[in-house]
Tab-separated table of C-alpha atoms in Angstrom:
chain	number	residue	atom	x	y	z
A	1	MET	CA	25.846	74.289	18.185
A	2	LYS	CA	22.596	76.087	18.619
A	3	SER	CA	22.535	76.605	14.646
A	4	LYS	CA	23.411	72.953	14.125
A	5	SER	CA	20.436	71.657	16.501
A	6	TYR	CA	17.903	74.527	14.323
A	7	ALA	CA	18.910	73.458	11.098
A	8	PHE	CA	18.665	69.654	11.905
A	9	LYS	CA	15.014	71.004	13.480
A	10	ASP	CA	14.801	72.749	9.867
A	11	LEU	CA	15.183	69.468	8.005
A	12	ASN	CA	13.405	66.930	10.141
A	13	GLN	CA	10.192	69.056	8.948
A	14	LYS	CA	11.530	68.400	5.145
A	15	THR	CA	9.436	65.965	3.293
A	16	ASP	CA	10.983	63.027	1.895
A	17	LEU	CA	11.123	64.239	-1.697
A	18	GLU	CA	12.551	67.044	-0.497
A	19	LEU	CA	15.635	65.445	1.467
A	20	PHE	CA	16.092	63.522	-1.484
A	21	GLN	CA	16.724	66.487	-3.561
A	22	LEU	CA	19.379	67.870	-0.847
A	23	ILE	CA	21.106	64.566	-0.783
A	24	LYS	CA	21.314	65.305	-4.433
A	25	GLU	CA	23.272	68.322	-3.381
A	26	ARG	CA	25.080	66.602	-1.480
A	27	ASN	CA	23.519	67.885	2.097
A	28	LYS	CA	24.443	65.080	4.790
A	29	GLY	CA	22.256	66.268	7.099
A	30	ALA	CA	19.597	65.056	4.922
A	31	LEU	CA	21.040	61.901	4.708
A	32	ASP	CA	21.387	61.737	8.138
A	33	ILE	CA	17.597	62.525	8.631
A	34	ILE	CA	16.271	59.778	5.666
A	35	PHE	CA	18.912	57.461	7.498
A	36	SER	CA	17.030	57.994	10.958
A	37	ARG	CA	13.482	57.700	9.346
A	38	TYR	CA	13.684	54.474	7.458
A	39	TYR	CA	16.628	52.543	9.173
A	40	GLU	CA	14.821	50.635	11.995
A	41	ILE	CA	11.439	50.616	9.899
A	42	LEU	CA	13.903	49.191	6.610
A	43	CYS	CA	15.354	46.525	9.092
A	44	ARG	CA	12.395	45.475	10.185
A	45	PHE	CA	10.418	44.863	7.012
A	46	GLY	CA	13.975	43.260	5.653
A	47	LEU	CA	13.615	40.805	8.402
A	48	ALA	CA	10.649	39.273	5.927
A	49	TYR	CA	13.178	38.534	3.536
A	50	GLU	CA	15.965	37.183	5.498
A	51	SER	CA	15.983	36.151	9.286
A	52	ASP	CA	19.701	37.349	9.832
A	53	ILE	CA	19.448	40.582	11.808
A	54	ASN	CA	23.009	41.390	11.136
A	55	VAL	CA	22.381	40.376	7.396
A	56	VAL	CA	19.445	42.918	7.140
A	57	GLU	CA	21.334	45.218	8.959
A	58	GLU	CA	24.177	45.418	6.667
A	59	LYS	CA	21.981	45.383	3.260
A	60	VAL	CA	19.891	48.108	4.451
A	61	SER	CA	23.479	50.168	5.491
A	62	ASP	CA	24.359	49.232	1.898
A	63	VAL	CA	21.220	51.215	0.384
A	64	PHE	CA	21.968	54.168	2.340
A	65	ILE	CA	25.623	54.109	1.356
A	66	GLN	CA	24.051	53.399	-2.500
A	67	LEU	CA	21.974	56.476	-1.914
A	68	TRP	CA	24.842	58.958	-1.182
A	69	ASN	CA	26.702	57.581	-3.952
A	70	SER	CA	24.582	57.526	-6.860
A	71	HIS	CA	23.076	60.855	-5.826
A	72	GLU	CA	22.904	62.319	-8.887
A	73	ARG	CA	19.836	59.951	-9.838
A	74	LEU	CA	17.952	61.002	-7.364
A	75	GLN	CA	16.269	64.065	-9.104
A	76	GLU	CA	14.075	61.635	-11.107
A	77	ILE	CA	12.718	59.463	-8.276
A	78	LYS	CA	9.198	60.869	-7.193
A	79	LYS	CA	8.431	58.631	-4.157
A	80	PRO	CA	11.563	58.287	-2.221
A	81	LYS	CA	9.316	55.468	0.335
A	82	PRO	CA	8.720	52.954	-1.986
A	83	TYR	CA	12.137	53.344	-3.855
A	84	LEU	CA	13.920	52.671	-0.340
A	85	TYR	CA	11.489	49.518	0.049
A	86	VAL	CA	12.181	47.843	-3.141
A	87	VAL	CA	15.859	48.629	-3.217
A	88	VAL	CA	16.018	47.061	-0.005
A	89	LYS	CA	13.822	43.982	-0.900
A	90	ASN	CA	16.527	43.389	-4.055
A	91	LYS	CA	19.265	43.641	-2.308
A	92	LEU	CA	17.706	40.718	0.140
A	93	MET	CA	16.682	38.939	-2.594
A	94	GLU	CA	20.226	38.472	-4.502
A	95	PRO	CA	20.156	34.526	-4.798
A	96	VAL	CA	22.503	33.258	-1.938
A	97	LEU	CA	23.516	30.656	-4.832
A	98	TYR	CA	24.923	33.671	-6.723
A	99	GLN	CA	26.969	34.779	-3.992
A	100	LYS	CA	28.438	31.343	-3.190
A	101	MET	CA	29.025	31.046	-6.981
A	102	LYS	CA	30.702	34.557	-7.260
A	103	GLN	CA	33.136	33.402	-4.213
A	104	SER	CA	33.830	30.662	-5.915
A	105	LEU	CA	34.869	32.059	-8.888
A	106	ASP	CA	36.779	34.911	-7.315
A	107	GLN	CA	38.473	32.370	-5.035
A	108	GLY	CA	39.139	30.587	-8.334
A	109	LEU	CA	40.829	33.691	-10.150
A	110	GLU	CA	43.061	34.601	-6.941
A	111	ASP	CA	44.421	30.828	-6.659
A	112	GLU	CA	45.023	31.195	-10.538
A	113	HIS	CA	46.610	34.751	-10.201
A	114	ALA	CA	49.106	33.277	-7.092
A	115	THR	CA	50.597	30.277	-8.893
A	116	SER	CA	51.079	32.379	-11.876
A	117	PRO	CA	54.713	33.557	-11.864
A	118	CYS	CA	53.875	36.061	-15.087
A	119	ILE	CA	53.418	39.468	-14.202
A	120	GLU	CA	52.989	40.962	-17.655
A	121	GLN	CA	50.041	38.894	-17.688
A	122	GLU	CA	48.474	40.509	-14.890
A	123	ILE	CA	49.190	43.837	-15.878
A	124	ILE	CA	47.690	43.223	-19.489
A	125	ASP	CA	44.638	41.464	-17.823
A	126	GLN	CA	44.527	44.856	-15.675
A	127	GLU	CA	44.612	47.128	-19.008
A	128	GLN	CA	42.466	45.131	-20.878
A	129	ARG	CA	39.603	45.176	-17.947
A	130	GLU	CA	40.271	48.942	-17.532
A	131	LEU	CA	39.794	49.381	-21.382
A	132	TYR	CA	36.647	47.299	-21.445
A	133	VAL	CA	35.049	49.502	-18.319
A	134	ARG	CA	35.890	53.135	-20.632
A	135	LYS	CA	34.331	51.380	-23.612
A	136	ILE	CA	31.178	50.631	-21.216
A	137	GLU	CA	31.170	54.324	-19.840
A	138	GLY	CA	31.543	55.596	-23.626
A	139	ILE	CA	28.819	53.485	-24.748
A	140	LEU	CA	26.642	54.672	-21.703
A	141	ASP	CA	27.398	58.437	-22.390
A	142	HIS	CA	25.607	58.545	-25.685
A	143	ILE	CA	22.418	56.728	-24.101
A	144	PRO	CA	19.767	59.798	-23.635
A	145	LYS	CA	19.984	60.900	-20.286
A	146	LYS	CA	16.094	59.718	-18.759
A	147	SER	CA	16.756	56.457	-20.608
A	148	ARG	CA	20.064	55.866	-19.163
A	149	GLN	CA	18.430	56.544	-15.535
A	150	ILE	CA	16.209	53.741	-15.911
A	151	PHE	CA	18.345	51.311	-18.000
A	152	GLU	CA	21.068	51.584	-14.828
A	153	MET	CA	17.658	51.461	-12.060
A	154	SER	CA	16.959	48.079	-14.361
A	155	ARG	CA	20.346	46.866	-14.852
A	156	LEU	CA	22.225	48.041	-11.734
A	157	ASP	CA	19.769	48.287	-9.266
A	158	GLU	CA	17.731	45.408	-10.480
A	159	LEU	CA	14.306	47.149	-10.217
A	160	LYS	CA	11.175	45.778	-12.084
A	161	TYR	CA	9.898	48.015	-14.990
A	162	LYS	CA	6.681	48.412	-12.503
A	163	GLU	CA	8.797	49.297	-9.617
A	164	ILE	CA	10.795	51.629	-11.604
A	165	SER	CA	7.270	52.906	-12.865
A	166	GLU	CA	6.439	53.616	-9.302
A	167	ILE	CA	9.527	55.116	-8.085
A	168	LEU	CA	9.470	57.774	-11.161
A	169	GLY	CA	5.992	58.625	-11.386
A	170	VAL	CA	5.980	57.597	-14.838
A	171	SER	CA	4.044	54.574	-16.616
A	172	VAL	CA	5.399	50.966	-17.257
A	173	LYS	CA	5.066	51.870	-20.977
A	174	THR	CA	7.202	55.365	-20.728
A	175	VAL	CA	9.576	52.602	-18.699
A	176	GLU	CA	9.835	50.373	-21.479
A	177	SER	CA	10.260	53.121	-24.416
A	178	HIS	CA	12.924	54.501	-22.412
A	179	MET	CA	14.624	51.114	-21.866
A	180	ALA	CA	14.063	50.394	-26.000
A	181	ILE	CA	15.696	53.582	-26.589
A	182	ALA	CA	18.982	52.605	-24.208
A	183	LEU	CA	19.244	49.311	-26.150
A	184	LYS	CA	18.802	50.485	-29.289
A	185	THR	CA	21.511	53.073	-28.420
A	186	ILE	CA	24.058	50.196	-26.781
A	187	ARG	CA	23.361	47.944	-29.968
A	188	ASN	CA	24.298	50.667	-32.580
A	189	MET	CA	27.446	51.606	-30.612
A	190	VAL	CA	28.125	48.019	-30.560
A	191	VAL	CA	28.145	47.626	-34.244
A	192	LYS	CA	29.812	50.983	-34.574
A	193	ASN	CA	32.678	50.368	-32.885
A	194	LYS	CA	33.214	46.755	-34.040
A	195	GLN	CA	33.812	48.925	-37.326
A	196	TYR	CA	36.984	50.232	-36.357
């Protein structure tokens, strides 16, 4: 028990950047330290964008889950604190209308499948979705590593170019260049796949 206490104290003395590197290496203790440093602060910050504390707490928790699950991208983040703030802000700024529309579409699909007696069609639909996901992953695998990271931050994390540049410690022009490379690679792969 004593050694865990010392290990925690040792981790607690590390910088945020060092902790992010340890999270990348799957060190749960490092995630616990980042969580204890920022959870309450980020919840307070989130209240500027959403008045329901339960929603804020859920979104902030999601950020830490995302941090753990996308650990391979942490190596490139040079400024962990702004990164956390930006991701929380973006999660809380997601349009409510979009969420309602998505729920409505999901409900419509559920209703359609509930009334559809054709199990074969469901299997075909599932296979097509899996094929589509594999094609997307195949295309993304052709994007150079740094360009893919920036593309994912822009398209998946919905960060603006300026936010990405601050998080990664690069210029906005560099972000734009990497996005251009990613988009060109995607275009080329789509054209190539259409030929077959």
